[in-house]
Each structure stands twice: as C-alpha cells, then as structure tokens.
Short mmCIF file of C-alpha atoms and ligand atoms in Angstrom, two decimals:
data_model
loop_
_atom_site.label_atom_id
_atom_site.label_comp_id
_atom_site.label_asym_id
_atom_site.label_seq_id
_atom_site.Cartn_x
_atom_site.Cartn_y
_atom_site.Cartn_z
CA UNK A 9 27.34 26.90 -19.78
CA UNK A 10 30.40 26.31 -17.66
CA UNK A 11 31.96 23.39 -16.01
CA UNK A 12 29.28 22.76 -13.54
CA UNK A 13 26.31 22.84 -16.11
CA UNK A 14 27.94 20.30 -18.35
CA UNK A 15 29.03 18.01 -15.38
CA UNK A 16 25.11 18.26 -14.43
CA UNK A 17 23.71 17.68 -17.73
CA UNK A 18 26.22 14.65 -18.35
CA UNK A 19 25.20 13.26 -15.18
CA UNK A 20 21.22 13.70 -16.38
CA UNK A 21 21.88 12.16 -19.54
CA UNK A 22 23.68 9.12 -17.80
CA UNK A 23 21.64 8.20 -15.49
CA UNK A 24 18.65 8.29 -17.86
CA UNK A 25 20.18 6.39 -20.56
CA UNK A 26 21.34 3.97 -18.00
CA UNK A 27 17.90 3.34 -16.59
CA UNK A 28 16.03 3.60 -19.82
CA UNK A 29 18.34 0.90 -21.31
CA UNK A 30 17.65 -1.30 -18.29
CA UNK A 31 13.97 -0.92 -19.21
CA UNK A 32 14.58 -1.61 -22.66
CA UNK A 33 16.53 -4.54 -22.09
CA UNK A 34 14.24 -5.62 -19.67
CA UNK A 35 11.42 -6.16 -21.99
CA UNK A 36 13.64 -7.36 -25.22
CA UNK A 37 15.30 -9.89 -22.92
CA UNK A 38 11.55 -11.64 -21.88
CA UNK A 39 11.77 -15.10 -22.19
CA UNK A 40 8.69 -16.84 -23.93
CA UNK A 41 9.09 -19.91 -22.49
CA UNK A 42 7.98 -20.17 -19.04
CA UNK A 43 10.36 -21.33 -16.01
CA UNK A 44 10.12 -24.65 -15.14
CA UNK A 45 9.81 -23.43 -11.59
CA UNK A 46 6.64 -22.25 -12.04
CA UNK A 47 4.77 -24.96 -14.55
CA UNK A 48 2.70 -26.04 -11.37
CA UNK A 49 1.60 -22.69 -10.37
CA UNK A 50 1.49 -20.79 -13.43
CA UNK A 51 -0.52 -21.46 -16.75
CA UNK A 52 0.77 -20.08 -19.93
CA UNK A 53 -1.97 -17.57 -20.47
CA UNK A 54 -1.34 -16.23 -16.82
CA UNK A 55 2.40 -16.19 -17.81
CA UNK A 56 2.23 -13.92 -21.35
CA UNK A 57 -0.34 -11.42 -19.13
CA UNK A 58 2.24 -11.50 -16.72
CA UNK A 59 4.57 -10.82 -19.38
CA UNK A 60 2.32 -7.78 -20.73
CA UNK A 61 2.17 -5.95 -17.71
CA UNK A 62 5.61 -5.99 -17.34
CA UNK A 63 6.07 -4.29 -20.88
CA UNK A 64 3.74 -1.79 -20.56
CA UNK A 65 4.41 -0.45 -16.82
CA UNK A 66 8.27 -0.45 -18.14
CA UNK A 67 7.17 1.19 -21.40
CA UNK A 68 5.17 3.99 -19.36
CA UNK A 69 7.65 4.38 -16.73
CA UNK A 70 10.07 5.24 -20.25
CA UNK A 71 7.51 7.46 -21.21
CA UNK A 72 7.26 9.07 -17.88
CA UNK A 73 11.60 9.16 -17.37
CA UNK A 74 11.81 11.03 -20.71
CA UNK A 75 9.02 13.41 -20.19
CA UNK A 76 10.25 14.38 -16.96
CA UNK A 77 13.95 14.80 -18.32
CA UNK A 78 12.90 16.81 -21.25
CA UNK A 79 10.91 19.43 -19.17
CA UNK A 80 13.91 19.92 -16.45
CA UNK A 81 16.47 20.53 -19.57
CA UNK A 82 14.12 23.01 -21.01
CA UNK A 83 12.81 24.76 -17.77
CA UNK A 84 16.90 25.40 -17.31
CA UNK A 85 18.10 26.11 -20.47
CA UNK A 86 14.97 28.53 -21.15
CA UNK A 87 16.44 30.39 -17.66
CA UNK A 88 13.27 29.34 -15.46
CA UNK A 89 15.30 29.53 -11.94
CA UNK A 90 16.32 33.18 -12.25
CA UNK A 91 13.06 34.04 -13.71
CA UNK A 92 11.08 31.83 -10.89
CA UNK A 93 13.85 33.80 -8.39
CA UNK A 94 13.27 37.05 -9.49
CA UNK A 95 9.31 36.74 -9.28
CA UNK A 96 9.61 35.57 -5.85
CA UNK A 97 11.84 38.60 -4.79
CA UNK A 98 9.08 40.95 -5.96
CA UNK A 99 6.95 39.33 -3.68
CA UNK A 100 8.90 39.01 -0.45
CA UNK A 101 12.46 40.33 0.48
CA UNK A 102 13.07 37.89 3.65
CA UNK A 103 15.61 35.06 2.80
CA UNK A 104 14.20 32.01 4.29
CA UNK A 105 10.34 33.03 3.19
CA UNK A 106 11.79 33.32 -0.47
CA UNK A 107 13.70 30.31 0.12
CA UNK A 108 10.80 28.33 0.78
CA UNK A 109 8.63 29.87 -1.92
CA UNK A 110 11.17 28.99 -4.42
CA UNK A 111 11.98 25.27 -3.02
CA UNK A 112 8.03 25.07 -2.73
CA UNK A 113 6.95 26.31 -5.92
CA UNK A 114 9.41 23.62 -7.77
CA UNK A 115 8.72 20.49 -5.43
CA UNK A 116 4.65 21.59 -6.15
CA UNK A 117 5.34 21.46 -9.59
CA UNK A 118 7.69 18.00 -9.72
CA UNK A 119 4.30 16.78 -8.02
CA UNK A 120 1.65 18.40 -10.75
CA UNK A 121 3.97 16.42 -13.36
CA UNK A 122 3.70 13.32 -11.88
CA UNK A 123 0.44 13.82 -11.30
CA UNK A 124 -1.13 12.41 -15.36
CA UNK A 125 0.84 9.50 -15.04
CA UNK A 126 0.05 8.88 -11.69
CA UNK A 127 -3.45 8.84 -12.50
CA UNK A 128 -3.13 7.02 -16.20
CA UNK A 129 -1.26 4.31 -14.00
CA UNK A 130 -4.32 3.68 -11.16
CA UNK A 131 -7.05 4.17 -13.92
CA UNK A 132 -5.79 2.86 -16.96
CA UNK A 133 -3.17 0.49 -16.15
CA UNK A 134 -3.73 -1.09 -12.92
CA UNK A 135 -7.48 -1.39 -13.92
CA UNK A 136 -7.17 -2.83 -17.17
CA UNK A 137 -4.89 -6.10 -15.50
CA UNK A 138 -7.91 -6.19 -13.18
CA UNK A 139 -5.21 -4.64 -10.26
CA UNK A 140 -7.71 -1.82 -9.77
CA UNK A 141 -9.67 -0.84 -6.31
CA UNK A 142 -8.74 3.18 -5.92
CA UNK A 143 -11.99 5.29 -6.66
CA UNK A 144 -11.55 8.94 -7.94
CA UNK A 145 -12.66 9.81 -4.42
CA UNK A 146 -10.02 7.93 -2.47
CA UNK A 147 -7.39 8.67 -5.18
CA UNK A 148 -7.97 12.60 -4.05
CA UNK A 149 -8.11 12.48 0.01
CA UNK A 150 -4.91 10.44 -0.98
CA UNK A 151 -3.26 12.99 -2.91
CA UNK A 152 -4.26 16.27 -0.26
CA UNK A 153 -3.22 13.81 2.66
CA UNK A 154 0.01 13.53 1.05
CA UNK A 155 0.08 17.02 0.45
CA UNK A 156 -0.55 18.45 3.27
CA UNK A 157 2.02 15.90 5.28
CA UNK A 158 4.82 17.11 3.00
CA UNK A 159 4.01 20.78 4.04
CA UNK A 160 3.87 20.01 7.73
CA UNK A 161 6.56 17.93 8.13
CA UNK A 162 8.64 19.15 5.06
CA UNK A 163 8.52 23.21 5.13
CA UNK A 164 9.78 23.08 8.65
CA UNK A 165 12.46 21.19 7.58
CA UNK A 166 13.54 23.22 4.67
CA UNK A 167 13.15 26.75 6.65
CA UNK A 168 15.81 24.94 9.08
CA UNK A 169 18.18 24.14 6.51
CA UNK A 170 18.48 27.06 5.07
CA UNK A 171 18.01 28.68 8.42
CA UNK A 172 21.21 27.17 9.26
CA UNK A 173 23.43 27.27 6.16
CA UNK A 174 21.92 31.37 6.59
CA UNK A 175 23.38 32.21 10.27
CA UNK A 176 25.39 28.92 11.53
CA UNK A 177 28.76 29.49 10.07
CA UNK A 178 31.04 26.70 9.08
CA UNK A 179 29.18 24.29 11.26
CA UNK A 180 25.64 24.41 9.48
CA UNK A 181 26.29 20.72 7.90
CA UNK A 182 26.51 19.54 11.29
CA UNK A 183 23.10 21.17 12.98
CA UNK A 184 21.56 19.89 9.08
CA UNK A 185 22.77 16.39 10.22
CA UNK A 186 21.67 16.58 13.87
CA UNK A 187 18.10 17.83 12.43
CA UNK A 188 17.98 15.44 9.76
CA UNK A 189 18.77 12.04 12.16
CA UNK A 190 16.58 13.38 14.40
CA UNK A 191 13.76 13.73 11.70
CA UNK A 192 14.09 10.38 10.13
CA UNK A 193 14.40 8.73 13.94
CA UNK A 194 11.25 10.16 14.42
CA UNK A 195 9.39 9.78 12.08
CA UNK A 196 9.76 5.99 11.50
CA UNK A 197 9.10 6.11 15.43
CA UNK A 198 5.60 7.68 15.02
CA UNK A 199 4.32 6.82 11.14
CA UNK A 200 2.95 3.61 12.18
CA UNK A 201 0.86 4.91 15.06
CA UNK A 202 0.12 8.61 13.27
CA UNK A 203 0.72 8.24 9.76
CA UNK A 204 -0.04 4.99 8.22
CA UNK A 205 -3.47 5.22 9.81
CA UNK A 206 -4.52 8.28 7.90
CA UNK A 207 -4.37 5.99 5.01
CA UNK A 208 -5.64 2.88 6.07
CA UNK A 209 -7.25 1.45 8.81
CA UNK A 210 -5.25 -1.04 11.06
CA UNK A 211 -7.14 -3.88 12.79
CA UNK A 212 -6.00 -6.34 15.26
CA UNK A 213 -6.61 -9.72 13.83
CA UNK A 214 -10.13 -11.63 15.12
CA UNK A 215 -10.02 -14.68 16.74
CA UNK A 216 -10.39 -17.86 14.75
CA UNK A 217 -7.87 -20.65 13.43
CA UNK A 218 -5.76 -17.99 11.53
CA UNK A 219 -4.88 -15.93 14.25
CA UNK A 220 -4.06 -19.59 16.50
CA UNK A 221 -2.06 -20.27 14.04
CA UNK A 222 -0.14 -17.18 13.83
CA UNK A 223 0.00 -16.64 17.52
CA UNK A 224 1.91 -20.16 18.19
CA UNK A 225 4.59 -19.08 15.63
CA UNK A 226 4.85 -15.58 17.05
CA UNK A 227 5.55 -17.18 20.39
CA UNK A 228 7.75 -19.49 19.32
CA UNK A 229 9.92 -16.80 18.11
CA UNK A 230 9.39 -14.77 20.68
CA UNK A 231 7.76 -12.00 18.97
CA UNK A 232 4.82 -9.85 20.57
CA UNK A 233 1.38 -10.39 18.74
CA UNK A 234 0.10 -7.75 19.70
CA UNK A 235 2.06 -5.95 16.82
CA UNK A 236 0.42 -7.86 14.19
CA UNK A 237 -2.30 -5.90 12.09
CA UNK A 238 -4.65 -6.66 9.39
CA UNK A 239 -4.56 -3.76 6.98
CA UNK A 240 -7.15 -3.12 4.54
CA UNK A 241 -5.27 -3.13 0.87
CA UNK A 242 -7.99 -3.87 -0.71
CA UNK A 243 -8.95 -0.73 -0.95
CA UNK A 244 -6.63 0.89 -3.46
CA UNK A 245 -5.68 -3.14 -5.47
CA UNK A 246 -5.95 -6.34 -4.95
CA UNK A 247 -2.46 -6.97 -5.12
CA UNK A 248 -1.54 -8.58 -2.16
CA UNK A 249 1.76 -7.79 0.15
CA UNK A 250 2.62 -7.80 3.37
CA UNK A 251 5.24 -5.44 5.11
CA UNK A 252 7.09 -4.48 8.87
CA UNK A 253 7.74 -1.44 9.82
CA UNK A 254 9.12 0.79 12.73
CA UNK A 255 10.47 0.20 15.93
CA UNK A 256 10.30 -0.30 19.69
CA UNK A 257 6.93 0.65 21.01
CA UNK A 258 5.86 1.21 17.49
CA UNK A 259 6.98 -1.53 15.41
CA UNK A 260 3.92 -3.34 13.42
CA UNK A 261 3.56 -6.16 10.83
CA UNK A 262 0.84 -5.39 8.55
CA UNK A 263 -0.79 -8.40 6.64
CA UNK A 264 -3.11 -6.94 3.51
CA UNK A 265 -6.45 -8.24 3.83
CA UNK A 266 -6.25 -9.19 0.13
CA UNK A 267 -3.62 -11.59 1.38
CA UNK A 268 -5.85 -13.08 4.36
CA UNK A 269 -8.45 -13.30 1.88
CA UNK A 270 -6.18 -15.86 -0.65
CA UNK A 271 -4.05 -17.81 1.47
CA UNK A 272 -4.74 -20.51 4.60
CA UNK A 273 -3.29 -20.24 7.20
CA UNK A 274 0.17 -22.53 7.06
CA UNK A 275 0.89 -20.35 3.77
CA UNK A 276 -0.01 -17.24 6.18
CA UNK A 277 2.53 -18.55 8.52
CA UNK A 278 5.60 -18.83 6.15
CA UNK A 279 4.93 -14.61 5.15
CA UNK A 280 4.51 -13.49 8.53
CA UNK A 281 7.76 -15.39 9.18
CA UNK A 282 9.53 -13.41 7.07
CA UNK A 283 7.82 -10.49 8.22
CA UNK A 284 9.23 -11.28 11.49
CA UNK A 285 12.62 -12.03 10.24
CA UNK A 286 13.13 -8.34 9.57
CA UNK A 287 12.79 -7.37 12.99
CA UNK A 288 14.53 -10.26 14.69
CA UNK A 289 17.50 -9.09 12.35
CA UNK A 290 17.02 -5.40 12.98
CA UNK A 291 17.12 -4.57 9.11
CA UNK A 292 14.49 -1.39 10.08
CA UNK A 293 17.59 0.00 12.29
CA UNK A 294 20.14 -0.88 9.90
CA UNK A 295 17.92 1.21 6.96
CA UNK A 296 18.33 4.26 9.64
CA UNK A 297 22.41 4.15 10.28
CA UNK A 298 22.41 3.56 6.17
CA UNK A 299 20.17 6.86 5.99
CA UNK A 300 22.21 8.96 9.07
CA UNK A 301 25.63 8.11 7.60
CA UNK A 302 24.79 8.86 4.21
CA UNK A 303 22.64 12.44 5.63
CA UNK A 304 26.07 13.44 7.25
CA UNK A 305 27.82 12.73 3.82
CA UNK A 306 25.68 14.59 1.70
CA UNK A 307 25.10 17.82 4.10
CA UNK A 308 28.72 17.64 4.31
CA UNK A 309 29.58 18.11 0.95
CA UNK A 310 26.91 20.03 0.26
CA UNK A 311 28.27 22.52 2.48
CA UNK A 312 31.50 23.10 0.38
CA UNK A 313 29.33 23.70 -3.02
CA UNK A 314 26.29 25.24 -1.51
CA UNK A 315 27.77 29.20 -2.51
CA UNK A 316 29.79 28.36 -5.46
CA UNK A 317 29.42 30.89 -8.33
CA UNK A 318 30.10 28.80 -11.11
CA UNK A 319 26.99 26.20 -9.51
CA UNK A 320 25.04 29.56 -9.77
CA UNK A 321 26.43 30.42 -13.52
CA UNK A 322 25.25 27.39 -14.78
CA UNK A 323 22.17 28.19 -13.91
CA UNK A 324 22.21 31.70 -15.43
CA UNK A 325 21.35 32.98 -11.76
CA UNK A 326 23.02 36.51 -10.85
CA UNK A 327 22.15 36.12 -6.75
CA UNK A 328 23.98 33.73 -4.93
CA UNK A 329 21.83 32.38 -1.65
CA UNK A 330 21.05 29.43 0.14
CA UNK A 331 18.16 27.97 -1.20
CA UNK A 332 19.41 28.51 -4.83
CA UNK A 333 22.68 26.62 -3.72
CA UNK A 334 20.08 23.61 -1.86
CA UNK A 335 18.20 23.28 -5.27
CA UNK A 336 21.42 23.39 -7.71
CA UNK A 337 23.27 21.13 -5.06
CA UNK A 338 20.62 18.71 -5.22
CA UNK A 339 21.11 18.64 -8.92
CA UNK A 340 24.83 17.73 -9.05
CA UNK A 341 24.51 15.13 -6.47
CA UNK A 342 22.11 13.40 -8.55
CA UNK A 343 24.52 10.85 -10.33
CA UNK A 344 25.24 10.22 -6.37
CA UNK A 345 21.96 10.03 -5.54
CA UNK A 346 21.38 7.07 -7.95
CA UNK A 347 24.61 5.48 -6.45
CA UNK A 348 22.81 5.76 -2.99
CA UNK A 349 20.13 4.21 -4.22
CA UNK A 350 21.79 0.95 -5.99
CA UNK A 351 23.48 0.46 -2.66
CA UNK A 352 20.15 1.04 -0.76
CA UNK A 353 18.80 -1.91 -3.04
CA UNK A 354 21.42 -3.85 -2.62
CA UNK A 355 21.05 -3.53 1.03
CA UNK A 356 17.71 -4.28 0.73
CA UNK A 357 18.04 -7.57 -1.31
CA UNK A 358 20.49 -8.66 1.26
CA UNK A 359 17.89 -7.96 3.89
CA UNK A 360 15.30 -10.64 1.62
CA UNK A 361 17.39 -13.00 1.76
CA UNK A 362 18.55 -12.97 5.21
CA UNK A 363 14.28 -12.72 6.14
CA UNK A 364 13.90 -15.61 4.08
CA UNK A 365 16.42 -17.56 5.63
CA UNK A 366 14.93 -17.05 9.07
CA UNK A 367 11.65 -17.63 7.92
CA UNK A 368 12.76 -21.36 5.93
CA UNK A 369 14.71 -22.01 9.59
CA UNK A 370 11.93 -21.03 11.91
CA UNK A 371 9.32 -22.65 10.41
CA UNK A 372 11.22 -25.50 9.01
CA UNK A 373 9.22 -25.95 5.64
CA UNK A 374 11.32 -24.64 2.75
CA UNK A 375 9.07 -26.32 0.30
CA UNK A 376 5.94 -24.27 1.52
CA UNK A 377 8.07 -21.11 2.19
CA UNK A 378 9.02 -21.45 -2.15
CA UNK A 379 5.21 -22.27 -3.00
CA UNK A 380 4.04 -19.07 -1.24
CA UNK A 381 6.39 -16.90 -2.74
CA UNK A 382 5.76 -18.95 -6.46
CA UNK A 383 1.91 -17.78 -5.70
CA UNK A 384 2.87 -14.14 -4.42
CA UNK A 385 4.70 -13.37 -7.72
CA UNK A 386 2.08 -14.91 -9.59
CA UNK A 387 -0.81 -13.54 -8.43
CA UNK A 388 0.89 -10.12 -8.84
CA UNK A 389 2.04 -10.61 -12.45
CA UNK A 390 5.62 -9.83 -11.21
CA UNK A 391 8.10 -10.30 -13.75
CA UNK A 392 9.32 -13.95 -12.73
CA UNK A 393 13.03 -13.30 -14.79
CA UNK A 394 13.87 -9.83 -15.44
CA UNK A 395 17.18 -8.75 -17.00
CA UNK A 396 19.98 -8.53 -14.40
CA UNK A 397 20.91 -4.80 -15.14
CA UNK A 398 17.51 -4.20 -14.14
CA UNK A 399 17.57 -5.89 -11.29
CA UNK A 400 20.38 -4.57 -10.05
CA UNK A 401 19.94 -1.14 -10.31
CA UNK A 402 16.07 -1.24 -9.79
CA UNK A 403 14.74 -3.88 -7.41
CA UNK A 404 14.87 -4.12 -3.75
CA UNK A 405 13.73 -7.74 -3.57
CA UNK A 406 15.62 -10.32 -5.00
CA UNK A 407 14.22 -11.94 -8.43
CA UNK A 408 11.87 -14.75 -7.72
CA UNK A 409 14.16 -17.53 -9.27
CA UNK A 410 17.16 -16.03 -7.29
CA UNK A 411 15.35 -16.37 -3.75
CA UNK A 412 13.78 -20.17 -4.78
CA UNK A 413 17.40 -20.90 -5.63
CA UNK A 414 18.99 -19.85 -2.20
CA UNK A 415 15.87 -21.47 -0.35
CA UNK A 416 17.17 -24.86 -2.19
CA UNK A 417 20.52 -24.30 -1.40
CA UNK A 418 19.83 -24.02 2.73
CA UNK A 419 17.59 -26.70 2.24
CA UNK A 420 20.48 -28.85 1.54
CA UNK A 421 22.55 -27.26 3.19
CA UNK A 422 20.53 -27.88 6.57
CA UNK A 423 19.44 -31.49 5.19
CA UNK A 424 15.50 -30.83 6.38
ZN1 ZN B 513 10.76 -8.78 3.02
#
C-alpha cells in the first residue's frame, strides 16, 4: 500500500471514529432529568421513550457505520476493484460502457447493503415506537421508483463524465461543472412537479377555517397560495413535518396530513410561517450556489488526481482509466466530503434560525411559535438535548432548546 492507500484508509478510519464517538457520546451524555422547558408538554414516561428511541436509532446507525466500513476495507484489501475491472473487460471492450458497468455494479451494491437495515429500520424500529405506516407493498414500489430514477437520471450523468474526462482534454472539469449546475438547476426546478408526485400525492388544501386561516397569513406576506399542498405522510409514519421546496414556477410548501390531522389552525399558522420564511429568504437558491461552487471545486481537483498511478496502486489496479480514477477519487475526497457536509449543516441551521425569526416577526406570537415546535419535537420523540459534537457534525436543524432560546431572545429583543 503506498501513500495514497494509507492517506485513504486514515481518512476512513477518522471520519468513522469521529462520527461513531459522536453517537456514543450522544447516548452516554442523555440527561435523565427532563428540561424544564418541556414539563408542560412532556410527561416523564413520554420523555425516557423519547430517550429510547434515540439510543437505539444511534446504536443501529453504529451498527450500520461499522458494517459498512468493514465490508469496503475488505472488498479493497481482498483486490475486489481489479477483479470487478477485469470481469467487466471480458464482457465489453468500450470505455464508457465498462465505465458505467463498473460505477453501476458498485453504487447497486452500496444500495443492496443498505438495503437490511433499511428495512430492520421501517419494520422493526419505526414500528415498534408506534412511528410505523409503510406496508411491504409500498416499501417496494418505493425502492424500484428510486431505482429506476437513479438509472435515468444518474447513468446519463456518469456516461458524460467520463465521456468528458475521455475526449475533452484539460478542460473536462469545466464541461463536468457546466453539466453538473445544469443538472442540479434542473432538477430542483422539476422534482416538485415530476418527482415528488411519484411518491406521494399532492392536494390543494379544501376549503374550511384552516385554509382561511392560512390564506390571510399567506397574503399578508405576500406569498402565492396556490403553492401550498397537503401531502399525504401518513402513508409511510405518522411522524409529522412539514417542508418547502423548489423554485419559481415550481416552488411548493408541503404540509403532512399527519400534521393537519394534530394541530388547529393558529398552531398551523406559526409552521407554515416558517415554511414561508425559507422562500422569502431564498435559502432554496442559496443551497444551489453552496452546491455549484462546491461542484466546480471538487471536479476541479478531481481533474488533477483522476490518472494518478499511485491512486491506481493503492488499489492494486494495473489499468489506469477514467472511471477507475472517478471511483478512487471519490474515495480520497471523502474526509472532504464530510467537511462539505458539516458546512452544509451549518448552513442549514443558520437557515432555521433565520425561518424562525421571520416566522416569530410575521406572525407576532413567539410564545405559540415555541409551543408548536415544544409539540413537534415531542410528538416525534426527537432527542430534546443531544451532545453538541453531535449536533454539530450531524444535524441540520438547530437543537430544540437552542431555537426556544433564540425565540426568547428576539422576543425581548423586539419587546412583543
Ligand atoms: Zn425549516
């Protein structure tokens, strides 16, 4: 094993320890007394099952993390990529098909690993806190939907990568960058009109008090309702959420119907504010610039590593070509890729806040706006204080306690 091999299997070993002790400190670090923020929402009982879930999703997701880390060490070391390579090249001679055969054959088997937990985690898990809705039946169209999206939209994209980094010279990370931008543009353009609805159905919200009451604050704002959805949730959990998504002619606020089904309509108000507060403060675009810069980054200096030998050696591989270079690449950016991804969060915390604010400053009602997200993190047995490491590197909302906290701050800060 060379230089590159060891820098790759440090950067493996880091990240997992890192994580892993996150998790591990996560649950050690549970408090058993419960935050005074929440005695009027939250009974004790609700607050150690709360506490339970917590341990064993974190426990499995350990479970899962070490699994996953043990098979990619031994699928190397054991000299699986030249022996995966050289079975392809029997079968086909032409660069990009084998390129794609090999990227295909690894990302299909990333999936069939994931694919035990995934289902221990809807069946087992989720239905034993009583989370459950997803039937074996929906669990399936699910998974082949999935599938077969990531082979139309993904396979063209690979064959153009590698298309490029094949015949485009020195400029290849450039046309990768233009292709990319122009993929992620798009699709957050269409998946709310094309996408989303091969999952779940999207219905405009029926007249009645609720959607009065929504109406006058979308107005108020000036924010179209027309782009306000009732999705049905309810049929994989009964978690409840609430999310916005896209942009221009496609932007949409989806409200679960699990949440419609819990919460009147002044509590409705206060989430759909938020909701709103993302788009009034353009966080969807922001998420794309964040994605294009860092594209342009990584295609850049993936293009200086992409037919280094020694990347190749470490992999015991004896032919240097594209899609060998993509995969390996992707490998050593890794410890990158988790830096990218604690930045993302932290982006996206920011983004919380800044939707809560608007929300607390539209509607005017911090007090509510706190009670709705106390009942939210409840009702979802989200971990109401989890360790800071965790938080940092893991979550892209805020801790509970840390949002209340800021509400209380503008509260005074704005005397209402
Ligand atoms: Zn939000």
């Amino acid at each position: 094993m060379n230089i590159y091999g060891i820098v790759i299997l440090a950067a493996l070993l880091t990240e997992y320890f890192l994580l892993t002790a996150a998790d591990i400190l996560s649950v050690r670090s549970m408090k058993s007394q419960l935050p005074d923020e929440f005695r009027d929402v939250c009974s004790y009982a609700a607050y150690k099952t709360s506490q339970s879930y917590t341990k064993v999703r974190t426990y499995f997701s350990v479970i899962e993390n070490t699994f996953l880390l043990i098979v990619i060490i031994v699928f190397w070391l054991l000299g699986g990529f030249p022996k995966l390579d050289e079975a392809v090249s029997r079968w086909t001679d032409y660069p990009l098909v084998k390129g794609l055969v090999f990227i295909g054959i690894l990302m299909f088997f990333r999936g069939l690993l994931g694919l035990p937990f995934r289902i221990y985690s809807t069946f087992v898990i989720e239905e034993r806190f009583g989370f459950n809705k997803t039937t074996p039946r929906i669990f399936l169209t699910d998974l082949f939907k999935t599938l077969g999206l990531s082979v139309i939209i993904g396979a063209p994209l690979i064959v153009g990568i590698l298309a490029f980094f094949e015949h485009a010279g020195s400029y290849a990370w450039l046309y990768c960058w233009i292709l990319g931008t122009l993929a992620v543009t798009v699709l957050q353009y269409v998946a709310p009109a094309w996408i989303m609805p091969l999952f779940n159905k999207f219905t405009p919200l029926e007249e009645g008090e609720l959607r009065n009451s929504l109406s006058r604050y979308a107005r108020s704002v000036k924010f179209q309702f027309r782009d306000i959805y009732v999705m049905d949730g309810s049929k994989r959990s009964v978690k409840t959420n609430a999310y916005f998504t896209g942009f221009g002619r496609n932007k949409r606020i989806a409200l679960f119907d699990t949440l419609l089904a819990k919460y009147n309509p002044d509590e409705l108000v206060t989430i759909l504010a938020h909701e709103i507060g993302h788009y009034k403060r353009r966080h969807i675009e922001q998420g794309i610039i964040f994605s294009v810069i860092h594209m342009g980054v990584m295609f850049f200096v993936m293009s200086l590593f992409i037919r280094e030998e020694g990347l190749f050696n470490a992999f015991f591989m004896q032919n240097i070509t594209v899609y060998g270079g993509l995969v390996f690449f992707g490998l050593l950016y890794s410890p990158l890729d988790l830096f990218v991804s604690i930045l993302l969060n932290l982006i996206s915390r920011a983004h919380e806040y800044s939707a809560d604010e608007f929300a607390v400053r539209t509607i005017g009602v911090p007090d509510r706006f706190i009670d709705v997200l106390k009942k939210l993190h409840v009702e979802n047995l989200s971990n109401l204080q989890p360790h800071p490491l965790q938080a940092f590197l893991k979550y892209s909302h805020p801790p509970v306690l840390a949002r209340i906290k800021r509400i209380r701050e503008l509260k005074e800060l704005h005397g209402s």
